[in-house]
CSV table of C-alpha atoms and ligand atoms in Angstrom, one decimal:
chain,number,residue,atom,x,y,z
R,8,MET,CA,-38.9,28.6,-24.2
R,9,SER,CA,-36.2,29.2,-21.6
R,10,GLU,CA,-32.8,30.1,-22.8
R,11,PRO,CA,-30.8,27.0,-24.0
R,12,GLY,CA,-28.1,26.0,-21.5
R,13,PHE,CA,-25.5,24.4,-23.8
R,14,ARG,CA,-23.3,27.5,-24.0
R,15,SER,CA,-23.0,27.5,-20.2
R,16,LYS,CA,-21.4,24.1,-20.4
R,17,PHE,CA,-18.2,25.8,-21.5
R,18,LYS,CA,-18.8,29.5,-20.8
R,19,ASP,CA,-18.1,29.3,-17.1
R,20,THR,CA,-15.9,26.2,-17.2
R,21,ASP,CA,-13.5,25.4,-14.5
R,22,VAL,CA,-9.9,25.0,-15.4
R,23,ALA,CA,-9.0,21.4,-14.6
R,24,VAL,CA,-5.4,22.2,-13.6
R,25,THR,CA,-2.7,19.5,-13.5
R,26,PHE,CA,0.6,19.1,-11.7
R,27,ARG,CA,2.4,20.8,-14.6
R,28,ASP,CA,0.3,23.9,-14.3
R,29,LEU,CA,1.0,24.8,-10.7
R,30,ILE,CA,3.9,25.8,-8.5
R,31,LEU,CA,4.2,26.2,-4.7
R,32,LEU,CA,4.9,29.7,-3.6
R,33,PRO,CA,7.7,30.1,-1.1
R,34,GLY,CA,6.2,31.5,2.1
R,35,TRP,CA,7.4,32.9,5.5
R,36,THR,CA,9.0,29.9,7.2
R,37,GLU,CA,10.3,29.1,10.7
R,38,VAL,CA,10.8,25.5,9.8
R,39,GLU,CA,13.9,23.7,8.5
R,40,PRO,CA,13.3,20.8,6.2
R,41,ASN,CA,14.7,18.3,8.7
R,42,GLN,CA,12.1,19.5,11.3
R,43,VAL,CA,9.2,18.7,8.9
R,44,GLU,CA,7.1,15.9,10.2
R,45,LEU,CA,5.6,13.6,7.5
R,46,SER,CA,3.3,11.4,9.5
R,47,THR,CA,-0.3,11.3,8.3
R,48,GLN,CA,-3.6,9.6,8.3
R,49,VAL,CA,-4.0,7.2,5.4
R,50,THR,CA,-7.5,6.3,6.5
R,51,LEU,CA,-9.7,7.3,9.4
R,52,ASN,CA,-8.2,4.5,11.6
R,53,HIS,CA,-4.7,4.0,10.2
R,54,SER,CA,-1.7,6.4,10.1
R,55,LEU,CA,1.6,6.2,8.3
R,56,ASN,CA,5.0,7.7,9.1
R,57,MET,CA,5.6,8.2,5.3
R,58,PRO,CA,2.7,9.7,3.3
R,59,PHE,CA,3.1,7.3,0.3
R,60,VAL,CA,1.0,4.5,-1.0
R,61,ALA,CA,2.0,1.9,-3.6
R,62,SER,CA,-0.8,1.4,-6.3
R,63,PRO,CA,-2.7,-1.8,-6.6
R,64,MET,CA,-1.3,-2.7,-10.0
R,65,ASP,CA,0.2,-6.0,-11.0
R,66,THR,CA,3.6,-4.5,-11.9
R,67,VAL,CA,3.7,-2.6,-8.7
R,68,THR,CA,2.3,-4.2,-5.5
R,69,GLU,CA,2.5,-7.8,-4.5
R,70,SER,CA,3.6,-8.9,-1.0
R,71,GLU,CA,7.3,-8.1,-1.5
R,72,MET,CA,6.5,-4.4,-2.3
R,73,ALA,CA,3.9,-4.2,0.4
R,74,ILE,CA,6.3,-5.6,3.0
R,75,ALA,CA,9.2,-3.3,1.9
R,76,VAL,CA,7.1,-0.1,1.9
R,77,ALA,CA,5.4,-0.8,5.2
R,78,ARG,CA,8.8,-1.4,6.9
R,79,LEU,CA,9.7,2.1,5.7
R,80,GLY,CA,6.5,3.7,7.1
R,81,ALA,CA,4.4,3.7,3.9
R,82,LEU,CA,1.5,1.5,2.7
R,83,GLY,CA,1.2,-1.0,-0.2
R,84,VAL,CA,-2.2,-1.9,-1.6
R,85,LEU,CA,-2.1,-5.4,-3.1
R,86,HIS,CA,-3.5,-5.7,-6.6
R,87,ARG,CA,-6.5,-7.8,-7.5
R,88,ASN,CA,-5.5,-9.0,-10.9
R,89,CYS,CA,-5.4,-12.6,-9.7
R,90,THR,CA,-7.7,-15.1,-7.9
R,91,ALA,CA,-9.1,-14.3,-4.5
R,92,GLU,CA,-7.0,-17.1,-3.1
R,93,GLU,CA,-3.8,-15.6,-4.5
R,94,GLU,CA,-4.6,-12.2,-3.1
R,95,VAL,CA,-5.4,-13.7,0.3
R,96,GLU,CA,-2.1,-15.5,0.2
R,97,MET,CA,-0.3,-12.2,-0.6
R,98,ALA,CA,-2.0,-10.5,2.3
R,99,LYS,CA,-1.2,-13.3,4.7
R,100,LYS,CA,2.5,-13.1,3.6
R,101,VAL,CA,2.5,-9.4,4.5
R,102,LYS,CA,0.8,-9.9,7.9
R,103,ARG,CA,3.1,-12.8,8.7
R,104,ALA,CA,6.3,-10.9,7.8
R,105,GLU,CA,6.6,-9.5,11.2
R,106,SER,CA,4.7,-9.4,14.4
R,107,LEU,CA,5.2,-8.9,18.1
R,108,VAL,CA,3.3,-12.0,19.0
R,109,ILE,CA,2.4,-14.5,16.2
R,110,LYS,CA,-1.1,-15.6,17.0
R,111,ASP,CA,-1.8,-18.0,14.2
R,112,VAL,CA,1.2,-20.1,14.8
R,113,ILE,CA,2.1,-22.8,12.3
R,114,THR,CA,2.4,-26.0,14.3
R,115,ILE,CA,2.9,-29.7,13.8
R,116,ARG,CA,1.7,-32.9,15.5
R,117,PRO,CA,4.3,-35.2,17.1
R,118,THR,CA,3.2,-38.1,14.9
R,119,GLU,CA,3.9,-36.2,11.6
R,120,THR,CA,7.0,-37.2,9.7
R,121,VAL,CA,10.3,-35.3,9.6
R,122,GLU,CA,9.7,-35.0,5.8
R,123,TYR,CA,6.4,-33.2,6.4
R,124,ALA,CA,8.0,-30.9,9.1
R,125,THR,CA,10.7,-30.0,6.5
R,126,GLU,CA,8.2,-29.3,3.8
R,127,LEU,CA,6.1,-27.1,6.2
R,128,MET,CA,9.1,-25.0,7.2
R,129,GLN,CA,10.1,-24.6,3.6
R,130,ARG,CA,6.6,-23.7,2.4
R,131,HIS,CA,6.2,-21.0,5.0
R,132,ASN,CA,9.8,-19.9,5.0
R,133,ILE,CA,10.2,-20.4,8.8
R,134,SER,CA,12.9,-22.0,10.8
R,135,GLY,CA,11.0,-24.0,13.4
R,136,LEU,CA,7.6,-25.3,14.5
R,137,PRO,CA,6.0,-25.8,17.9
R,138,VAL,CA,4.8,-29.3,18.3
R,139,VAL,CA,1.3,-29.7,19.7
R,140,GLU,CA,-1.0,-32.4,20.8
R,141,GLY,CA,-4.4,-30.9,20.5
R,142,GLU,CA,-3.7,-27.4,21.8
R,143,THR,CA,-1.0,-28.5,24.3
R,144,LEU,CA,2.6,-27.7,23.6
R,145,VAL,CA,4.7,-30.9,23.8
R,146,GLY,CA,7.9,-29.8,22.0
R,147,ILE,CA,9.6,-27.7,19.4
R,148,VAL,CA,11.3,-28.8,16.2
R,149,THR,CA,13.7,-26.6,14.2
R,150,GLY,CA,15.6,-26.7,11.0
R,151,ARG,CA,18.7,-28.0,12.8
R,152,ASP,CA,16.7,-31.0,14.2
R,153,VAL,CA,15.6,-32.1,10.8
R,154,ARG,CA,18.4,-31.2,8.5
R,155,PHE,CA,20.3,-34.5,8.6
R,156,ALA,CA,17.5,-36.7,10.1
R,157,ASP,CA,16.1,-39.7,8.3
R,158,SER,CA,13.0,-38.3,6.6
R,159,SER,CA,10.8,-41.2,7.7
R,160,LEU,CA,11.4,-40.5,11.4
R,161,LEU,CA,8.5,-38.9,13.3
R,162,THR,CA,8.7,-35.4,14.6
R,163,LYS,CA,8.5,-36.7,18.2
R,164,ASP,CA,11.8,-38.6,17.6
R,165,VAL,CA,13.7,-35.4,16.7
R,166,MET,CA,12.0,-32.6,18.6
R,167,THR,CA,13.3,-30.8,21.7
R,168,LYS,CA,11.0,-31.9,24.5
R,169,LYS,CA,12.2,-29.4,27.2
R,170,VAL,CA,10.9,-26.2,25.6
R,171,ILE,CA,11.7,-22.8,27.0
R,172,THR,CA,8.3,-21.1,27.3
R,173,ALA,CA,6.8,-17.9,28.8
R,174,PRO,CA,3.3,-16.9,29.9
R,175,ASP,CA,1.0,-15.5,27.2
R,176,ASP,CA,1.1,-11.9,28.6
R,177,THR,CA,4.9,-11.7,28.3
R,178,ASN,CA,6.1,-8.2,27.1
R,179,ILE,CA,8.9,-7.6,24.6
R,180,GLU,CA,11.6,-6.7,27.2
R,181,SER,CA,11.0,-9.9,29.3
R,182,ALA,CA,10.9,-11.9,26.1
R,183,LYS,CA,14.3,-10.5,25.0
R,184,GLU,CA,15.8,-11.5,28.4
R,185,ILE,CA,14.5,-15.0,28.3
R,186,LEU,CA,15.6,-15.5,24.6
R,187,HIS,CA,19.1,-14.2,25.6
R,188,LYS,CA,19.4,-16.2,28.8
R,189,HIS,CA,18.6,-19.5,27.1
R,190,ARG,CA,20.3,-18.6,23.8
R,191,VAL,CA,17.1,-19.7,21.9
R,192,GLU,CA,15.4,-18.0,18.9
R,193,LYS,CA,11.8,-18.9,19.5
R,194,LEU,CA,9.7,-18.4,22.5
R,195,PRO,CA,6.3,-20.2,22.6
R,196,LEU,CA,3.8,-18.5,24.9
R,197,ILE,CA,1.5,-20.7,26.9
R,198,ASP,CA,-1.4,-20.4,29.3
R,199,LYS,CA,-1.7,-22.0,32.7
R,200,GLU,CA,-2.9,-25.2,31.2
R,201,GLY,CA,0.1,-25.5,28.9
R,202,ARG,CA,-1.9,-24.6,25.8
R,203,LEU,CA,0.0,-22.8,23.0
R,204,LYS,CA,-1.3,-19.2,22.8
R,205,GLY,CA,1.4,-17.5,20.6
R,206,LEU,CA,5.0,-17.3,19.6
R,207,MET,CA,7.6,-14.6,19.9
R,208,THR,CA,10.8,-14.8,17.8
R,209,ILE,CA,14.2,-13.1,17.9
R,210,LYS,CA,13.8,-12.3,14.2
R,211,ASP,CA,10.7,-10.2,14.9
R,212,ILE,CA,12.2,-8.4,17.8
R,213,LEU,CA,15.3,-7.5,15.7
R,214,LEU,CA,13.2,-6.4,12.8
R,215,ARG,CA,11.3,-4.0,15.1
R,216,GLY,CA,14.5,-2.4,16.1
R,217,ARG,CA,15.7,-2.2,12.5
R,218,PHE,CA,12.6,-0.6,11.1
R,219,PRO,CA,11.5,1.8,13.9
R,220,ASN,CA,9.4,3.9,11.4
R,221,ALA,CA,7.4,0.9,10.1
R,222,ALA,CA,3.6,1.1,9.6
R,223,ARG,CA,2.3,-1.5,12.0
R,224,ASP,CA,-1.0,-2.5,13.5
R,225,GLU,CA,-1.6,-2.9,17.2
R,226,ASN,CA,-0.1,-6.4,17.1
R,227,GLY,CA,3.1,-5.2,15.6
R,228,GLN,CA,2.3,-6.7,12.2
R,229,LEU,CA,2.9,-4.6,9.1
R,230,LEU,CA,0.0,-2.6,7.8
R,231,CYS,CA,-1.5,-4.1,4.6
R,232,GLY,CA,-4.0,-2.7,2.0
R,233,ALA,CA,-5.8,-4.8,-0.6
R,234,ALA,CA,-7.8,-3.8,-3.7
R,235,VAL,CA,-11.2,-5.3,-4.2
R,236,SER,CA,-13.9,-5.1,-6.8
R,237,PRO,CA,-17.2,-3.6,-5.4
R,238,PHE,CA,-18.9,-6.5,-6.9
R,239,ASP,CA,-17.0,-9.2,-5.1
R,240,LEU,CA,-18.3,-9.2,-1.6
R,241,LYS,CA,-17.0,-12.7,-0.9
R,242,ARG,CA,-13.4,-11.7,-1.7
R,243,ALA,CA,-13.8,-8.4,0.3
R,244,LYS,CA,-15.0,-10.4,3.3
R,245,LYS,CA,-12.1,-12.8,3.1
R,246,LEU,CA,-9.6,-10.1,2.7
R,247,SER,CA,-11.1,-8.0,5.5
R,248,GLU,CA,-10.1,-10.7,7.9
R,249,ILE,CA,-6.5,-10.3,7.0
R,250,ALA,CA,-5.8,-6.9,5.5
R,251,ASP,CA,-6.2,-3.6,7.5
R,252,ILE,CA,-7.5,-1.5,4.6
R,253,LEU,CA,-9.7,-2.5,1.6
R,254,VAL,CA,-9.6,-0.2,-1.5
R,255,ILE,CA,-12.6,-0.3,-3.7
R,256,ASP,CA,-10.8,-0.4,-7.0
R,257,VAL,CA,-12.9,1.0,-9.8
R,258,SER,CA,-12.0,3.7,-12.4
R,259,HIS,CA,-15.3,5.5,-11.9
R,260,PHE,CA,-16.8,5.1,-8.4
R,261,HIS,CA,-19.5,7.7,-8.9
R,262,ASN,CA,-21.8,5.1,-10.4
R,263,ALA,CA,-25.2,3.8,-9.2
R,264,ASN,CA,-24.3,0.1,-9.3
R,265,VAL,CA,-20.9,0.7,-7.7
R,266,PHE,CA,-22.5,2.7,-4.9
R,267,SER,CA,-25.1,0.0,-4.0
R,268,ALA,CA,-22.5,-2.8,-4.2
R,269,THR,CA,-20.1,-0.8,-2.0
R,270,LYS,CA,-22.9,-0.1,0.5
R,271,LYS,CA,-23.1,-3.9,1.1
R,272,ILE,CA,-19.3,-4.1,1.5
R,273,LEU,CA,-19.3,-1.2,4.0
R,274,GLU,CA,-22.0,-2.9,6.0
R,275,GLU,CA,-20.3,-6.3,6.1
R,276,VAL,CA,-16.5,-5.8,6.6
R,277,ASP,CA,-14.5,-4.6,9.6
R,278,ALA,CA,-11.4,-3.3,7.7
R,279,ASP,CA,-11.2,0.4,6.8
R,280,VAL,CA,-12.7,0.9,3.4
R,281,VAL,CA,-11.2,3.4,0.9
R,282,VAL,CA,-13.5,4.3,-2.0
R,283,GLY,CA,-12.6,5.5,-5.4
R,284,SER,CA,-11.6,6.6,-7.9
R,285,ILE,CA,-13.5,9.9,-7.7
R,286,GLY,CA,-12.7,13.3,-9.2
R,287,THR,CA,-15.5,15.8,-8.4
R,288,TYR,CA,-17.1,17.6,-5.6
R,289,LYS,CA,-20.4,16.0,-6.4
R,290,ALA,CA,-18.9,12.5,-6.3
R,291,ALA,CA,-17.5,13.2,-2.8
R,292,GLU,CA,-20.7,14.8,-1.7
R,293,ASP,CA,-22.8,11.8,-2.8
R,294,ALA,CA,-20.4,9.4,-1.2
R,295,ILE,CA,-20.4,11.3,2.1
R,296,THR,CA,-24.2,11.7,2.2
R,297,LYS,CA,-25.2,8.3,0.7
R,298,LEU,CA,-22.7,5.9,2.1
R,299,GLU,CA,-21.9,5.3,5.7
R,300,GLY,CA,-18.5,4.2,7.0
R,301,ILE,CA,-16.1,5.3,4.3
R,302,ALA,CA,-12.6,5.6,5.8
R,303,GLY,CA,-10.7,7.1,2.8
R,304,PHE,CA,-11.1,8.6,-0.6
R,305,ARG,CA,-8.9,7.6,-3.6
R,306,VAL,CA,-8.9,10.7,-5.8
R,307,GLY,CA,-7.9,11.4,-9.4
R,308,ILE,CA,-9.1,10.0,-12.7
R,309,GLY,CA,-6.9,9.8,-15.8
R,310,SER,CA,-3.6,11.4,-14.7
R,311,GLY,CA,-1.7,8.2,-14.3
R,312,SER,CA,1.5,7.9,-16.4
R,313,ILE,CA,0.0,4.8,-18.2
R,314,CYS,CA,-3.5,6.1,-18.5
R,315,THR,CA,-5.2,6.6,-21.8
R,316,THR,CA,-8.7,7.2,-20.3
R,317,MET,CA,-8.7,11.0,-20.9
R,318,GLU,CA,-7.1,10.7,-24.3
R,319,SER,CA,-9.6,8.2,-25.7
R,320,THR,CA,-12.8,9.2,-23.8
R,321,LYS,CA,-12.2,12.8,-22.9
R,322,ALA,CA,-13.5,11.9,-19.5
R,323,GLY,CA,-11.3,12.5,-16.5
R,324,SER,CA,-10.4,14.6,-13.5
R,325,PRO,CA,-6.6,15.4,-13.2
R,326,THR,CA,-5.3,14.5,-9.7
R,327,VAL,CA,-4.6,18.1,-8.7
R,328,TYR,CA,-8.1,19.4,-9.7
R,329,ALA,CA,-9.8,16.3,-8.3
R,330,THR,CA,-8.0,16.6,-4.9
R,331,ALA,CA,-9.1,20.2,-4.4
R,332,GLN,CA,-12.7,19.3,-5.4
R,333,VAL,CA,-12.9,16.4,-3.0
R,334,ALA,CA,-11.1,18.2,-0.2
R,335,ASP,CA,-13.7,21.0,-0.4
R,336,ALA,CA,-16.5,18.6,-0.1
R,337,VAL,CA,-14.9,16.8,2.8
R,338,ARG,CA,-14.5,20.2,4.6
R,339,THR,CA,-18.0,21.4,3.7
R,340,TYR,CA,-19.5,18.3,5.3
R,341,GLY,CA,-17.3,18.6,8.4
R,342,SER,CA,-15.9,15.1,7.5
R,343,LYS,CA,-12.4,13.9,8.4
R,344,ILE,CA,-12.1,11.3,5.6
R,345,PRO,CA,-8.4,11.4,4.4
R,346,ILE,CA,-7.7,11.8,0.7
R,347,ILE,CA,-5.2,9.7,-1.2
R,348,ALA,CA,-4.2,11.7,-4.3
R,349,ASP,CA,-3.6,9.1,-7.0
R,350,GLY,CA,-1.9,9.3,-10.5
R,351,GLY,CA,0.6,11.5,-12.2
R,352,ILE,CA,3.1,11.9,-9.3
R,353,ARG,CA,6.5,12.4,-10.9
R,354,GLY,CA,8.4,13.5,-7.8
R,355,PRO,CA,8.2,15.1,-4.4
R,356,GLY,CA,7.1,18.5,-5.8
R,357,ASP,CA,4.0,16.9,-7.2
R,358,ALA,CA,3.3,15.3,-3.8
R,359,ALA,CA,3.7,18.7,-2.1
R,360,VAL,CA,1.2,20.2,-4.5
R,361,ALA,CA,-1.4,17.4,-4.0
R,362,MET,CA,-1.0,17.8,-0.3
R,363,SER,CA,-1.3,21.6,-0.4
R,364,LEU,CA,-4.7,21.0,-1.9
R,365,GLY,CA,-5.9,18.7,0.9
R,366,ALA,CA,-4.4,15.3,0.3
R,367,SER,CA,-3.1,13.3,3.2
R,368,THR,CA,-1.1,10.8,1.2
R,369,VAL,CA,-0.1,10.3,-2.5
R,370,MET,CA,-0.5,7.0,-4.4
R,371,MET,CA,2.2,6.1,-6.9
R,372,GLY,CA,2.5,3.5,-9.5
R,373,ASN,CA,5.2,4.6,-11.9
R,374,LEU,CA,7.8,5.6,-9.2
R,375,PHE,CA,7.4,2.3,-7.3
R,376,ALA,CA,7.3,0.1,-10.5
R,377,ARG,CA,10.9,1.1,-11.0
R,378,CYS,CA,12.0,-0.7,-7.9
R,379,LYS,CA,13.5,-4.2,-7.3
R,380,GLU,CA,10.5,-5.1,-5.1
R,381,ALA,CA,8.0,-4.5,-7.9
R,382,PRO,CA,6.9,-7.7,-9.6
R,383,GLY,CA,7.4,-6.4,-13.2
R,384,THR,CA,10.2,-8.1,-15.2
R,385,LEU,CA,13.6,-6.4,-15.4
R,386,ILE,CA,15.0,-6.0,-18.9
R,387,THR,CA,17.9,-4.2,-20.6
R,388,ILE,CA,17.4,-1.8,-23.5
R,389,GLY,CA,20.6,-0.2,-25.0
R,390,GLY,CA,22.7,-1.3,-22.0
R,391,ARG,CA,20.3,0.2,-19.4
R,392,TYR,CA,18.0,-1.5,-17.0
R,393,TYR,CA,14.2,-1.0,-17.1
R,394,LYS,CA,11.3,-2.6,-15.4
R,395,GLN,CA,8.0,-3.5,-17.1
R,396,TYR,CA,5.1,-1.2,-16.1
R,397,ARG,CA,1.5,-1.5,-17.3
R,398,GLY,CA,-1.8,0.1,-16.7
R,399,MET,CA,-4.5,-2.1,-15.2
R,400,GLY,CA,-6.7,-1.2,-18.2
R,401,SER,CA,-3.9,-2.0,-20.7
R,402,PRO,CA,-4.7,-4.7,-23.2
R,403,SER,CA,-2.4,-7.2,-21.6
R,404,ALA,CA,-3.6,-6.6,-18.1
R,405,MET,CA,-7.2,-6.7,-19.3
R,406,ALA,CA,-6.5,-10.2,-20.7
R,407,LYS,CA,-6.4,-11.3,-17.0
R,408,ARG,CA,-10.0,-11.4,-15.9
R,409,PHE,CA,-10.1,-9.2,-12.8
R,410,SER,CA,-9.2,-6.0,-14.5
R,411,MET,CA,-12.3,-6.3,-16.7
R,412,ASP,CA,-14.7,-4.8,-14.2
R,413,ARG,CA,-12.4,-1.9,-13.3
R,414,TYR,CA,-12.3,-0.7,-16.8
R,415,ALA,CA,-15.5,-2.4,-17.9
R,416,GLN,CA,-14.2,-3.8,-21.1
R,417,PRO,CA,-17.2,-5.9,-22.0
R,418,SER,CA,-19.4,-2.7,-22.2
R,419,LYS,CA,-16.8,-0.4,-23.6
R,420,GLY,CA,-14.5,-2.7,-25.5
R,421,LEU,CA,-11.8,0.0,-25.0
R,422,PRO,CA,-8.4,-0.3,-23.4
R,423,GLU,CA,-7.7,2.6,-21.0
R,424,GLY,CA,-4.0,2.0,-20.4
R,425,VAL,CA,-0.7,1.3,-22.0
R,426,GLU,CA,2.2,-1.0,-21.3
R,427,GLY,CA,5.8,0.1,-21.3
R,428,TRP,CA,9.1,0.3,-19.3
R,429,VAL,CA,10.4,2.5,-16.6
R,430,PRO,CA,14.1,3.0,-15.7
R,431,TYR,CA,15.3,0.7,-12.9
R,432,LYS,CA,15.9,2.4,-9.7
R,433,GLY,CA,17.1,-0.3,-7.3
R,434,GLU,CA,15.6,-0.8,-3.8
R,435,VAL,CA,12.4,1.0,-2.9
R,436,GLY,CA,14.1,2.6,0.0
R,437,VAL,CA,15.8,4.9,-2.5
R,438,VAL,CA,12.5,6.2,-3.9
R,439,ILE,CA,11.0,6.7,-0.4
R,440,GLN,CA,14.2,8.5,0.8
R,441,GLU,CA,14.2,10.9,-2.3
R,442,MET,CA,10.4,11.5,-2.0
R,443,SER,CA,10.5,12.2,1.7
R,444,ALA,CA,13.6,14.5,1.6
R,445,GLY,CA,12.1,16.4,-1.4
R,446,LEU,CA,8.7,16.7,0.3
R,447,GLN,CA,10.3,18.0,3.5
R,448,ALA,CA,12.2,20.6,1.5
R,449,SER,CA,8.9,21.7,-0.3
R,450,MET,CA,7.1,21.9,3.0
R,451,GLY,CA,10.0,23.9,4.4
R,452,TYR,CA,9.6,26.5,1.6
R,453,ALA,CA,5.9,26.7,2.4
R,454,GLY,CA,6.6,27.1,6.1
R,455,ALA,CA,4.6,24.0,7.1
R,456,LYS,CA,5.8,21.7,9.8
R,457,THR,CA,3.1,19.1,9.3
R,458,ILE,CA,0.8,18.0,6.4
R,459,PRO,CA,-2.3,19.6,8.1
R,460,GLU,CA,-0.3,22.8,8.4
R,461,LEU,CA,0.5,22.6,4.7
R,462,TRP,CA,-3.3,22.5,3.9
R,463,GLU,CA,-3.6,25.9,5.6
R,464,LYS,CA,-0.4,27.6,4.8
R,465,ALA,CA,0.4,26.6,1.2
R,466,HIS,CA,-0.2,29.1,-1.6
R,467,LEU,CA,0.0,27.9,-5.2
R,468,ALA,CA,0.4,29.9,-8.4
R,469,ALA,CA,-0.4,28.9,-12.0
R,470,ILE,CA,2.6,28.7,-14.4
R,471,THR,CA,2.6,29.1,-18.1
R,472,HIS,CA,3.8,26.5,-20.6
R,473,SER,CA,7.0,28.5,-21.1
R,474,GLY,CA,7.4,28.9,-17.4
R,475,ALA,CA,7.2,25.2,-17.0
R,476,GLU,CA,10.1,24.9,-19.5
R,477,GLU,CA,12.1,27.4,-17.5
R,478,ALA,CA,11.5,25.5,-14.3
R,479,ARG,CA,13.5,22.6,-15.6
R,480,PRO,CA,17.3,22.6,-16.4
R,481,HIS,CA,17.7,24.5,-19.7
R,482,ASP,CA,20.5,25.9,-21.9
R,483,VAL,CA,22.9,23.2,-20.7
R,484,LEU,CA,23.9,20.0,-22.3
R,485,LEU,CA,23.0,17.2,-19.9
R,486,PRO,CA,24.9,14.0,-19.5
R,487,SER,CA,23.0,11.0,-21.0
R,488,ASP,CA,22.3,9.5,-17.6
R,489,SER,CA,20.7,12.6,-16.2
R,490,PRO,CA,17.3,12.0,-14.6
R,491,GLU,CA,15.9,14.7,-16.9
R,492,ARG,CA,16.4,12.3,-19.8
R,493,VAL,CA,13.9,9.8,-18.4
K,13,XMP,P1,1.2,6.8,-12.0
K,13,XMP,O1,1.2,8.2,-12.6
K,13,XMP,O2,1.9,6.7,-10.7
K,13,XMP,O3,-0.3,6.5,-11.8
K,13,XMP,O4,1.7,5.8,-13.1
K,13,XMP,C1,-0.8,5.3,-11.2
K,13,XMP,C2,-2.3,5.3,-11.1
K,13,XMP,O5,-2.9,5.2,-12.5
K,13,XMP,C3,-4.2,4.6,-12.4
K,13,XMP,N1,-4.2,3.5,-13.4
K,13,XMP,C4,-4.8,3.6,-14.6
K,13,XMP,N2,-5.6,4.6,-15.1
K,13,XMP,N3,-5.8,3.4,-17.1
K,13,XMP,C5,-6.1,4.5,-16.4
K,13,XMP,O6,-6.8,5.4,-16.9
K,13,XMP,C6,-5.1,2.3,-16.6
K,13,XMP,O7,-4.9,1.3,-17.3
K,13,XMP,C7,-4.6,2.5,-15.3
K,13,XMP,N4,-3.9,1.6,-14.5
K,13,XMP,C8,-3.7,2.3,-13.3
K,13,XMP,C9,-4.3,4.1,-11.0
K,13,XMP,O8,-5.2,5.0,-10.3
K,13,XMP,C10,-2.9,4.1,-10.4
K,13,XMP,O9,-2.9,4.2,-9.0
């Protein structure tokens, strides 16, 4: 009988290091923090100016968060703990928030009532509607036209008939001139036959100037990610028509059923598809060799601040360890698939460590859940503000049906997350500013001007438990509102 192999299961074990175990060694540098460039690939076909991604969790990312982070150069991934229709609506809201040329213009017919025109403007939160007969533009009606009008009148009775228009290939500079010259706010674009082809608005042009760093697609619309179950092809196809990036959202992607379901999605959708969560070299290797068309990896299992997966099942792959594993597989196979390091990020230093190990971006739930734009409820405890934050495998999130397949409750009957509160931080811009400034400082210490340079130049060292204590403020009485008290 050959020698039994059980002892080798722990004799040559890897150390599954975590953020708390590692520090970034200062290296020779010729880079000042403000020269550090944070732009990065989030998927094979989409880049960001800020390497941060908001988690698909129902206390983190709905349209408001996705719009806010995209304007600042990052990406929001809409959660799927809702119906397909609700998720599609959220994605539409993000894509409609800004665009250079609105293609799917909301229009009205001349014979519709003023009451309907008002309702349409309110429902879509817009200030005016081109009026069309068939496809031909015949007028424009704005909030001002309907505000005090008798609601039973028809749109044709109140609309402006002499509309200022421009050809459908008008560029932004000419549009600005026309809008200024005629002191109007909306510019319908028409073809030679007078058919409505698009709409440019002063609001979109101004927003473009206000958010020069925004993550946008080629039409000037904000970039939008959306989470999907691998087993819901119908939802994936619908969302792929709107969102730029789909994230296959399962807690353990390295699974035969998940692989075959994802294969179908990869074959049938146009959007970039990120797969995960994975945590080992082997999972990445299998994904690279068995699935075609993957545009990103979501990496890390069990490190999230609300996760109980590792505690209750002992199964997991801490984000730091997982990132290095997957990055090695990506490199070995000569692939360029970008890595999103997900879970356990407590600040810019953690992001720097994940990126030193091959991540292109980091995904965060906890830090974004603290913000005004997150959907969780705001409460006060002992005179301080907090926001609700829960794991998607927590009992209350699992009570909503779509989280069931991510954490496979029917087969496991086990919650894998908790629900709690995180300190309120205000607008998400504050978090992105702190994260980016801190990350630039870390990269400055490592001597790296860009994220790919950090992959090559960064050196890490392990730190002992007592070292980790020393690395925080110590031997000093801190004020009660110090961030160290969180
Ligand atoms: P942070 O540390 O930012 O991590 O709170 C967010 C990530 O945690 C994952 N997640 C979960 N993991 N049980 C888990 O084991 C859960 O209930 C749960 N909910 C979210 C997810 O990867 C997220 O991006």
